[in-house]
Amino acid sequence: MSHAGMIECREVAMTMTTGNSMRRARLTLAAFATAVLGASLLVPPAYARPGPAPEPVKAPVAEGYGGAVATVDLDASKVAVEVLRRGGNAIDAAVAAAATLGVTEPYSAGLAGGGFLVYYDAERRKVFTIDGREKAPAAMTETSLQENGAAIPFDEAVTSGLSAGVPGSVAQWELALRRFGTLSLKQALRPAAEVAERGFTVDQTFHDQTAANAARFKDISSTAALFLPGGAPPPVGSTFRNPDLARTYRELGRRGPSWLYGGRLGEEVVATVKRPPVAPGATRNVRPGLMSLDDLRAYRAVERPPAKVGYRGLDVYGMAPPSSGGSTVGEALNIIDALPDPGLHEYLEASRLAFADRGKYVGDPRYVDVPLRELLSDGFAKERACLVGERAMPHPAAPGSPDGDYAPCAATPPPSSPEAGPAKEGPETTHLVVADRWGNVVAYNITIESTGGNGIVVPGRGFLLNNELTDFTFGPAPGDPNLPAPGKRPRSSMAPTLVFDDGRPVLAVGSPGGSTIITTVLQILVNRYEFGMPLPEALAAPRATQRNTAQTQAEQGFLNRYGAELTALGHQFAPIAEIGAATALEFLGGGKVQAVAEPVRRGGGSALVVAPAK
Ligand code: GLY
């Protein structure tokens, strides 16, 4: 090993021996290996210097031992698996991968975004979640996304300072590392800074996403300078470098989160939100935003109890509000569990009903009394399951009454209501999974909302701002739980999910895709546990998404296979090119883990393991 390599290894080892981390890592290793996995677990020694690793290649499935990761991107997966190889844990690897996705997937993730992280701590045998959701500024009110008593045009809100939420990712990274990690933020950001400096190879997906955004990017000087070099999207095969972002990550590592949450970087974010750098001659109406430095100072990532349901004898843990991911996936699973012999028709109907309830009841729990316990109760699920007949129910399904007083089937009211369907949402966001050698598991959704966020790069800093506040209901919509308010978190659909059998983690899954995140996660679980598909097949299978809309959007492969049969049951379909870009992992027994990414969607993802099975 080179001298430089040795120094790097020692630095990680020293970090691991500080305070509780060392105790935790050692205890966890011993407890997990003996109590959970048995003697057959192939575990590299906890603090050994890693041997030379074979150069990882991009593949959607990997099986092996000692830790596993799946992301949408080879560079991010490589960073995560290297952190694991060098003795870091799942949280360290997840944060390092998330920061790297901010480089290589800058239109889906970044330090000015937010996310939800679900974490199983093997030593404590407990699931934790961390909410790093963006917040509305204190100056935002119920009517801030309206003009003259009507919603401002959605497309105009998308590219604006007004839609930029107070970012949560950096606070979330810091909290996750402090509570559960072994690396410092500086160490966790280092690989991402190196990727930003060295550059990555532009693939078709990055090229296409840039091209799809080119019209608005060229209207913002700082964005055009970074993402349209020479006035056009970087060609496929070229190397894309982001030295500004490399410097930003390094300075953030040195100065810590307060550099953003109240310091110089925060001042620059606020200045950019308030006076977006519109290119000379651009005619786009880029509305200024409301964020202040005090909003940044006040931001906190929050640990929350997970949302949990029992399903087919398993325990499914997800993200509680302000995400609707855990409540909606959980309610739909409960409904499916209450039905005899569920198939795709029941999957669509359960999802329709759960989305009706999501729309009526779920918002930021600090502002809205979300009846989460009842939404996830078996009694409510049984009442809702009564509405699932042999044919598709009339559209739209009405929300139910999760009030603890549940009627037998015959007394259930008919399923129809003037409730609106879900708001416009796109294919944005990203998701990653990590498991480490100790049995800790992370499912982590990160986002800047639209693909390309609000389209505004902070000048000289190399990252886009989010437009997460477009996840609010714009209104007017009296009584809607997701209207904006000062400091409120917009309702999310992100659904990082962990599945347990008899207290042991068996599967982790999640996806991007706006509100289709919920149906993608649900469909993968249905594919795996109702239809018995192996996990790679459960991810690759063609998808359909029913979100209490008149038509169910479906990929062509789904329509080819199941369209006629389901249309005969009264379902109506609209084709859509692609739904989601999931990542998942499953524990196969004997310590073997299978990491899984998409084989095709969004250009395919990257699964890696520390020690591949022979
Ligand atoms: N921005 C996507 C979501 O939060 O659901």
XYZ file of C-alpha atoms and ligand atoms in Angstrom:
619
model
C 0.000 0.000 0.000
C 1.229 3.499 -0.755
C 2.182 5.900 2.035
C -0.795 8.112 1.171
C -3.110 5.116 1.320
C -1.806 4.168 4.757
C -2.402 7.639 6.120
C -5.950 7.600 4.804
C -6.663 4.224 6.410
C -5.292 5.314 9.754
C -7.501 8.359 9.688
C -10.612 6.232 9.311
C -9.422 3.809 11.983
C -8.772 6.680 14.399
C -12.232 8.040 13.832
C -13.703 4.645 14.508
C -11.940 4.424 17.865
C -13.390 7.641 19.256
C -16.028 7.581 22.003
C -19.063 5.417 21.563
C -18.351 4.648 17.948
C -15.678 2.131 18.717
C -17.770 0.458 21.389
C -20.774 0.456 19.100
C -18.923 -0.934 16.128
C -17.310 -3.734 18.128
C -20.377 -4.677 20.119
C -22.518 -4.540 17.036
C -20.178 -6.705 15.042
C -20.033 -9.355 17.732
C -23.733 -9.267 18.523
C -24.838 -9.279 14.924
C -22.450 -11.919 13.683
C -23.216 -14.387 16.453
C -26.816 -13.661 17.403
C -28.270 -12.869 14.025
C -26.223 -14.259 11.204
C -24.403 -17.164 12.782
C -20.857 -18.300 12.282
C -21.070 -18.519 8.501
C -20.993 -14.737 8.061
C -17.994 -13.780 5.983
C -16.849 -10.658 7.777
C -13.574 -8.927 7.055
C -11.796 -8.036 10.326
C -13.340 -4.825 11.645
C -10.319 -2.549 11.371
C -8.222 -4.326 8.777
C -6.619 -2.312 6.033
C -8.508 -3.095 2.884
C -6.721 -5.112 0.254
C -6.753 -4.041 -3.365
C -10.334 -3.974 -4.606
C -11.263 -5.055 -8.110
C -12.454 -2.074 -10.209
C -16.246 -2.106 -9.809
C -18.373 -2.171 -12.931
C -21.911 -0.894 -13.364
C -24.391 -3.714 -12.835
C -27.957 -3.763 -11.531
C -27.515 -6.772 -9.224
C -24.699 -7.726 -6.859
C -24.574 -10.491 -4.263
C -22.078 -10.973 -1.513
C -20.951 -10.229 1.994
C -19.558 -7.562 4.283
C -21.813 -4.727 3.110
C -23.886 -3.756 0.082
C -25.099 -0.656 -1.689
C -27.419 0.281 -4.533
C -27.778 3.747 -6.045
C -28.704 5.058 -9.473
C -25.071 5.828 -10.221
C -21.795 3.879 -10.326
C -19.671 6.726 -8.897
C -21.938 7.091 -5.857
C -22.089 3.326 -5.306
C -18.284 3.111 -5.592
C -17.863 5.819 -2.960
C -20.293 4.071 -0.601
C -18.749 0.636 -0.980
C -15.255 2.068 -0.457
C -16.403 3.727 2.784
C -17.731 0.314 3.874
C -14.519 -1.448 2.848
C -12.486 0.969 4.943
C -14.532 0.273 8.072
C -17.214 2.935 7.844
C -20.778 1.970 8.682
C -24.004 2.213 6.693
C -24.705 5.779 7.812
C -21.197 6.924 6.827
C -21.601 5.282 3.428
C -25.108 6.667 2.906
C -24.026 10.252 3.628
C -20.921 9.919 1.431
C -23.048 8.483 -1.398
C -25.704 11.185 -1.013
C -23.060 13.910 -1.267
C -21.631 12.170 -4.344
C -25.069 12.019 -5.948
C -25.062 15.804 -5.470
C -22.166 15.774 -7.957
C -23.181 13.094 -10.445
C -26.991 13.450 -10.133
C -27.062 17.197 -9.487
C -30.569 17.526 -10.943
C -32.020 15.108 -8.366
C -29.995 15.687 -5.215
C -27.679 18.160 -3.563
C -26.674 20.015 -0.458
C -29.472 22.558 -0.942
C -32.139 19.850 -1.017
C -33.768 17.626 1.550
C -34.630 14.039 2.245
C -35.872 11.277 4.512
C -33.657 8.576 5.955
C -34.848 5.318 7.550
C -32.162 3.492 9.520
C -32.015 0.156 11.302
C -29.449 0.168 14.072
C -28.390 -3.435 14.595
C -26.905 -2.888 18.025
C -29.988 -1.187 19.407
C -32.269 -3.412 17.300
C -34.334 -0.357 16.547
C -35.513 1.638 13.533
C -34.834 5.379 13.535
C -35.852 7.947 10.956
C -34.400 11.365 10.246
C -36.515 14.045 8.589
C -34.358 16.456 6.591
C -37.317 17.923 4.732
C -37.067 21.487 3.488
C -39.213 24.070 5.261
C -41.210 27.091 4.204
C -39.616 30.380 5.215
C -41.198 32.225 8.159
C -42.553 34.811 5.720
C -44.569 32.251 3.745
C -48.332 32.218 4.249
C -51.294 30.196 3.003
C -51.639 32.486 -0.033
C -47.971 32.874 -0.973
C -48.380 30.520 -3.947
C -51.423 32.430 -5.201
C -51.977 35.630 -7.124
C -55.292 37.447 -7.438
C -57.020 34.657 -5.537
C -55.819 31.866 -7.859
C -52.846 29.508 -7.858
C -49.838 30.901 -9.690
C -49.060 28.830 -12.802
C -47.235 25.680 -11.689
C -44.625 26.004 -14.434
C -43.758 29.513 -13.265
C -43.396 28.394 -9.648
C -41.029 25.631 -10.737
C -38.323 28.082 -11.823
C -38.404 30.667 -9.059
C -36.871 31.784 -5.800
C -40.354 31.531 -4.306
C -40.364 27.734 -4.487
C -37.000 27.309 -2.732
C -37.451 25.674 0.666
C -35.004 26.099 3.532
C -32.591 23.235 2.764
C -32.404 20.214 5.043
C -29.777 17.862 3.634
C -26.686 19.251 5.375
C -28.411 19.303 8.776
C -29.627 15.762 8.125
C -26.134 14.540 7.182
C -24.670 16.151 10.293
C -27.351 14.668 12.575
C -27.130 11.202 11.002
C -23.328 11.139 11.358
C -23.391 12.498 14.903
C -26.068 10.057 16.105
C -25.136 6.921 14.210
C -22.027 7.394 12.091
C -18.308 7.130 12.698
C -17.027 9.696 10.167
C -17.047 13.459 10.541
C -18.957 15.526 7.986
C -15.603 16.611 6.566
C -14.550 12.996 6.018
C -17.914 12.011 4.584
C -17.800 14.887 2.062
C -14.233 14.211 0.931
C -14.961 11.518 -1.708
C -17.726 13.651 -3.235
C -15.357 16.621 -3.464
C -12.839 14.383 -5.233
C -15.448 13.213 -7.753
C -16.503 16.829 -8.360
C -12.886 17.835 -8.984
C -11.893 14.814 -11.054
C -15.166 14.825 -12.978
C -17.481 12.083 -14.187
C -18.351 10.762 -17.598
C -21.520 12.260 -19.027
C -24.019 9.498 -19.780
C -27.196 9.619 -21.823
C -29.370 10.259 -18.756
C -27.340 13.290 -17.619
C -27.244 14.598 -21.172
C -31.002 14.151 -21.640
C -31.850 15.716 -18.293
C -29.674 18.721 -19.160
C -31.280 19.023 -22.594
C -34.783 18.834 -21.076
C -33.842 21.729 -18.774
C -31.846 23.757 -21.303
C -34.534 26.381 -21.999
C -34.764 27.444 -18.359
C -31.081 26.878 -17.535
C -30.064 29.341 -20.225
C -32.250 32.009 -18.590
C -30.203 31.841 -15.366
C -26.602 33.040 -15.842
C -24.987 30.916 -13.114
C -26.824 27.783 -14.238
C -26.008 28.235 -17.907
C -22.340 28.784 -17.033
C -22.187 25.472 -15.153
C -24.506 23.105 -16.995
C -24.503 24.500 -20.565
C -20.783 24.915 -21.259
C -20.452 26.546 -24.670
C -24.221 27.075 -24.657
C -25.239 23.425 -25.009
C -25.644 20.291 -22.862
C -22.335 18.459 -22.383
C -21.999 15.643 -24.940
C -22.317 12.013 -23.928
C -18.869 10.613 -23.151
C -17.338 13.945 -22.154
C -16.004 14.574 -18.642
C -18.074 16.905 -16.486
C -16.129 18.659 -13.743
C -17.559 20.888 -11.022
C -14.608 22.564 -9.240
C -16.924 25.092 -7.576
C -18.811 22.264 -5.894
C -15.536 20.575 -4.900
C -14.489 23.794 -3.152
C -17.939 24.189 -1.573
C -17.877 20.660 -0.129
C -14.343 21.155 1.205
C -15.176 24.474 2.823
C -18.398 23.026 4.245
C -16.349 20.182 5.706
C -13.884 22.626 7.275
C -16.391 25.160 8.569
C -19.261 22.821 9.420
C -23.029 23.133 8.839
C -23.200 26.617 10.406
C -21.475 27.926 7.277
C -24.796 27.220 5.540
C -27.147 27.650 8.505
C -26.342 31.275 9.258
C -22.879 31.824 7.779
C -21.419 33.071 4.508
C -22.770 30.242 2.358
C -26.215 30.856 3.839
C -25.965 34.541 2.938
C -25.192 33.589 -0.649
C -28.137 31.170 -0.782
C -30.480 33.853 0.546
C -29.134 36.452 -1.900
C -29.681 34.026 -4.791
C -33.230 33.212 -3.668
C -34.107 36.885 -3.276
C -32.430 38.037 -6.499
C -32.187 35.102 -8.898
C -29.365 35.757 -11.405
C -31.582 36.050 -14.481
C -29.563 36.200 -17.707
C -29.543 39.518 -19.568
C -32.324 39.508 -22.160
C -34.273 36.616 -20.588
C -38.006 37.281 -20.450
C -38.930 34.530 -17.995
C -40.828 35.696 -14.907
C -38.507 34.368 -12.190
C -40.262 35.277 -8.948
C -38.024 36.121 -5.991
C -38.272 34.065 -2.808
C -38.940 34.686 0.852
C -36.043 32.882 2.569
C -33.979 34.768 5.145
C -30.798 33.994 7.036
C -32.930 33.561 10.173
C -34.818 30.761 8.387
C -31.520 29.017 7.787
C -30.419 29.602 11.392
C -33.673 28.093 12.652
C -33.540 24.935 10.511
C -33.271 21.601 12.346
C -33.340 18.040 11.031
C -35.705 15.985 13.166
C -35.660 12.413 14.444
C -39.162 10.961 14.262
C -40.731 7.632 15.177
C -41.207 5.524 12.043
C -44.561 4.628 10.515
C -45.080 0.877 10.985
C -47.513 -1.759 9.787
C -47.711 -5.514 9.999
C -48.094 -7.147 6.597
C -48.163 -10.887 5.884
C -46.435 -11.555 9.194
C -43.675 -9.047 8.388
C -43.099 -5.605 9.906
C -42.819 -2.759 7.428
C -41.232 0.505 8.590
C -41.445 3.739 6.636
C -41.308 7.484 6.922
C -43.994 9.185 8.991
C -45.449 12.627 8.125
C -44.567 15.114 6.787
C -43.929 12.395 4.259
C -47.013 10.547 3.130
C -44.749 7.663 2.077
C -45.029 5.506 5.200
C -48.703 6.192 5.818
C -49.825 5.578 2.245
C -47.662 2.518 1.519
C -48.642 1.177 4.950
C -52.366 1.758 4.537
C -52.369 0.167 1.083
C -50.444 -2.874 2.374
C -52.964 -3.228 5.202
C -55.854 -3.116 2.720
C -54.170 -5.694 0.501
C -53.563 -7.855 3.567
C -57.278 -7.705 4.364
C -58.279 -8.995 0.910
C -58.460 -12.642 -0.136
C -56.068 -13.624 -2.907
C -54.877 -10.122 -3.905
C -53.657 -9.521 -7.462
C -52.953 -6.466 -9.628
C -56.586 -5.310 -9.536
C -56.443 -5.264 -5.730
C -53.060 -3.511 -5.831
C -54.556 -0.700 -7.930
C -57.703 -0.403 -5.809
C -55.850 -0.396 -2.482
C -53.560 2.316 -3.803
C -56.527 4.372 -5.019
C -58.132 4.258 -1.572
C -54.898 5.041 0.284
C -54.313 8.056 -1.974
C -57.823 9.361 -1.204
C -56.905 9.304 2.494
C -53.460 10.772 1.883
C -55.038 13.800 0.176
C -57.482 14.442 2.996
C -55.431 13.739 6.105
C -51.664 13.990 5.622
C -49.561 17.118 6.070
C -46.832 18.425 8.380
C -47.796 17.024 11.817
C -46.652 20.206 13.530
C -49.483 22.023 11.782
C -52.036 19.296 11.071
C -53.532 16.628 13.322
C -52.667 13.605 11.172
C -54.598 10.496 12.366
C -51.594 8.287 11.636
C -52.429 5.511 14.106
C -55.888 5.069 12.680
C -54.748 5.378 9.054
C -52.429 2.460 9.773
C -54.876 0.446 11.874
C -56.231 -2.934 10.829
C -59.778 -1.775 11.603
C -59.572 1.098 9.164
C -57.935 -1.126 6.550
C -60.744 -3.678 6.833
C -63.344 -0.954 6.391
C -61.530 0.380 3.329
C -61.021 -3.134 1.937
C -64.820 -3.543 1.896
C -64.876 -1.062 -0.983
C -62.747 -3.255 -3.220
C -65.058 -5.203 -5.478
C -64.594 -7.283 -8.564
C -64.541 -4.198 -10.788
C -62.641 -0.890 -10.533
C -64.505 1.463 -8.215
C -65.997 4.723 -9.488
C -63.604 7.636 -9.667
C -62.674 9.416 -7.508
C -62.652 7.310 -4.363
C -63.805 9.247 -1.308
C -61.553 9.472 1.719
C -62.577 7.259 4.620
C -63.054 8.118 8.288
C -60.054 6.942 10.300
C -61.875 7.621 13.578
C -61.571 4.301 15.409
C -65.249 3.444 14.763
C -65.296 1.019 11.876
C -68.407 -0.276 10.147
C -69.037 -3.768 8.875
C -68.883 -3.980 5.094
C -72.607 -3.639 4.395
C -72.842 -0.228 6.086
C -69.919 1.323 4.237
C -70.868 4.404 2.159
C -70.453 4.323 -1.630
C -67.014 5.286 -2.950
C -67.409 8.564 -4.748
C -66.473 12.125 -3.882
C -65.585 15.480 -5.428
C -62.031 15.220 -4.017
C -59.355 16.188 -6.506
C -56.696 13.749 -7.609
C -53.018 14.224 -6.793
C -51.230 17.384 -7.846
C -48.859 17.480 -10.796
C -45.662 15.652 -9.922
C -42.730 14.504 -12.031
C -40.012 11.868 -12.098
C -37.592 13.706 -9.804
C -35.606 12.635 -6.699
C -33.311 9.669 -6.025
C -32.986 6.799 -3.557
C -30.165 4.685 -2.187
C -29.817 1.683 0.101
C -26.821 0.573 2.168
C -26.185 -2.351 4.521
C -22.940 -2.751 6.428
C -21.062 -5.709 7.875
C -22.683 -5.136 11.280
C -26.196 -5.465 9.940
C -27.079 -1.752 10.035
C -29.332 -0.818 7.112
C -30.199 2.528 5.499
C -32.934 3.419 3.009
C -32.510 7.045 1.997
C -34.511 9.304 -0.325
C -32.948 12.649 -1.318
C -34.322 15.326 -3.573
C -34.239 18.878 -4.845
C -37.841 18.286 -6.092
C -38.060 18.880 -9.883
C -35.369 17.354 -12.081
C -33.055 20.366 -11.983
C -34.646 21.807 -8.809
C -35.610 25.441 -9.299
C -33.020 25.761 -12.076
C -30.970 28.297 -10.120
C -27.304 27.622 -9.277
C -25.849 29.624 -6.402
C -23.160 31.627 -8.259
C -19.667 30.243 -7.782
C -20.840 27.393 -5.537
C -21.690 24.637 -8.029
C -25.105 23.503 -6.753
C -28.749 24.036 -7.639
C -31.411 25.238 -5.236
C -34.466 23.105 -4.555
C -38.044 23.963 -5.512
C -39.578 21.757 -2.823
C -42.253 24.303 -1.919
C -44.075 23.312 -5.126
C -44.987 20.162 -3.127
C -47.435 22.330 -1.165
C -51.026 22.631 -2.356
C -51.079 26.051 -3.991
C -54.752 26.700 -3.110
C -57.184 28.167 -2.691
C -58.181 24.889 -1.036
C -59.865 25.447 2.339
C -59.127 22.627 4.781
C -56.363 21.074 2.696
C -53.735 19.724 5.120
C -50.910 20.639 2.756
C -51.378 24.392 2.327
C -48.274 26.510 2.987
C -47.685 28.132 6.380
C -44.676 29.797 8.024
C -42.034 27.174 8.802
C -44.200 24.290 7.516
C -42.736 21.271 5.704
C -44.491 20.416 2.446
C -46.019 16.953 2.296
C -43.689 14.505 0.615
C -44.235 11.146 -1.067
C -40.783 9.835 -0.305
C -40.995 6.288 0.991
C -37.691 4.772 2.090
C -38.868 1.436 3.490
C -37.408 -1.372 5.620
C -39.016 -4.815 6.021
C -38.409 -7.100 9.008
C -39.159 -10.736 9.659
C -39.234 -11.692 13.312
C -37.231 -8.592 14.232
C -34.528 -9.128 11.596
C -34.150 -6.866 8.580
C -34.944 -8.739 5.374
C -35.398 -6.048 2.748
C -34.866 -2.326 2.061
C -36.446 -0.470 -0.848
C -37.262 2.988 -2.192
C -37.566 5.004 -5.384
C -37.754 8.484 -6.878
C -40.791 9.699 -8.806
C -42.920 12.279 -6.941
C -46.141 10.660 -5.780
C -45.380 7.591 -7.922
C -42.690 6.810 -5.316
C -45.478 5.394 -3.164
C -46.893 3.126 -5.860
C -43.448 1.989 -7.012
C -42.505 0.899 -3.484
C -45.928 -0.675 -3.014
C -45.779 -2.540 -6.313
C -42.283 -3.882 -5.600
C -43.470 -5.181 -2.206
C -46.555 -6.724 -3.843
C -44.389 -8.294 -6.560
C -42.039 -9.707 -3.943
C -44.473 -10.866 -1.266
C -47.756 -11.537 -3.098
C -46.390 -12.806 -6.407
C -43.152 -14.304 -5.045
C -40.868 -12.611 -7.575
C -37.158 -12.540 -6.692
C -36.130 -8.973 -5.846
C -34.401 -8.188 -9.197
C -37.546 -9.284 -11.031
C -39.764 -7.357 -8.598
C -37.855 -4.174 -9.518
C -37.610 -4.826 -13.239
C -41.281 -5.782 -13.709
C -43.386 -3.230 -15.628
C -45.206 -0.726 -13.444
C -48.558 0.983 -13.131
C -49.479 3.828 -10.785
C -53.000 4.493 -9.474
C -53.193 7.595 -7.283
C -56.963 8.162 -7.115
C -56.941 9.399 -10.676
C -59.483 8.573 -13.392
C -56.788 6.860 -15.444
C -54.052 4.620 -14.154
C -50.715 5.517 -15.690
C -48.850 2.435 -16.870
C -45.659 1.523 -18.664
C -46.114 -0.076 -22.061
C -44.818 -3.420 -20.792
C -47.537 -3.431 -18.145
C -50.215 -2.573 -20.696
C -49.009 -5.310 -23.039
C -49.179 -7.939 -20.329
C -52.122 -6.935 -18.165
C -53.933 -4.056 -19.951
C -56.736 -6.098 -21.558
C -57.489 -8.139 -18.439
C -57.621 -5.070 -16.170
C -59.542 -2.952 -18.697
C -62.207 -5.677 -18.675
C -62.512 -5.014 -14.912
C -63.212 -1.318 -15.555
C -59.694 0.144 -15.203
C -58.719 2.910 -17.600
C -55.086 3.380 -18.542
C -52.825 6.104 -19.890
C -49.374 5.099 -21.121
C -46.297 6.641 -19.549
C -42.695 6.008 -20.598
C -41.232 5.102 -17.243
C -42.213 4.984 -13.561
C -39.574 5.269 -10.818
C -35.919 4.249 -10.560
C -35.840 2.001 -7.521
C -32.988 0.658 -5.439
C -33.303 -2.181 -2.944
C -31.474 -4.890 -1.079
C -32.422 -8.177 0.489
C -30.741 -10.398 3.077
C -30.571 -13.851 1.561
C -29.501 -15.748 4.689
C -26.086 -16.853 5.891
C -24.887 -13.272 5.776
C -25.343 -12.950 2.020
C -26.881 -9.711 0.764
C -28.337 -9.025 -2.665
C -28.199 -5.369 -3.758
C -30.507 -4.438 -6.627
C -30.910 -1.414 -8.898
C -32.868 -0.822 -12.088
C -31.637 -2.738 -15.125
C -33.079 -0.183 -17.608
C -35.108 2.702 -16.154
C -33.221 6.029 -16.012
C -30.295 4.384 -17.729
C -29.930 1.632 -15.127
C -28.473 1.804 -11.635
C -25.474 0.380 -9.807
C -25.403 -2.353 -7.164
C -22.150 -3.255 -5.391
C -21.094 -5.439 -2.478
C -17.907 -5.366 -0.412
C -17.032 -9.040 -0.951
C -18.787 -10.506 -4.000
C -20.076 -14.078 -3.719
C -17.999 -16.432 -5.828
N -40.072 15.968 -3.965
C -40.666 14.703 -4.006
C -41.355 14.330 -2.752
O -41.029 14.868 -1.720
O -42.228 13.508 -2.763
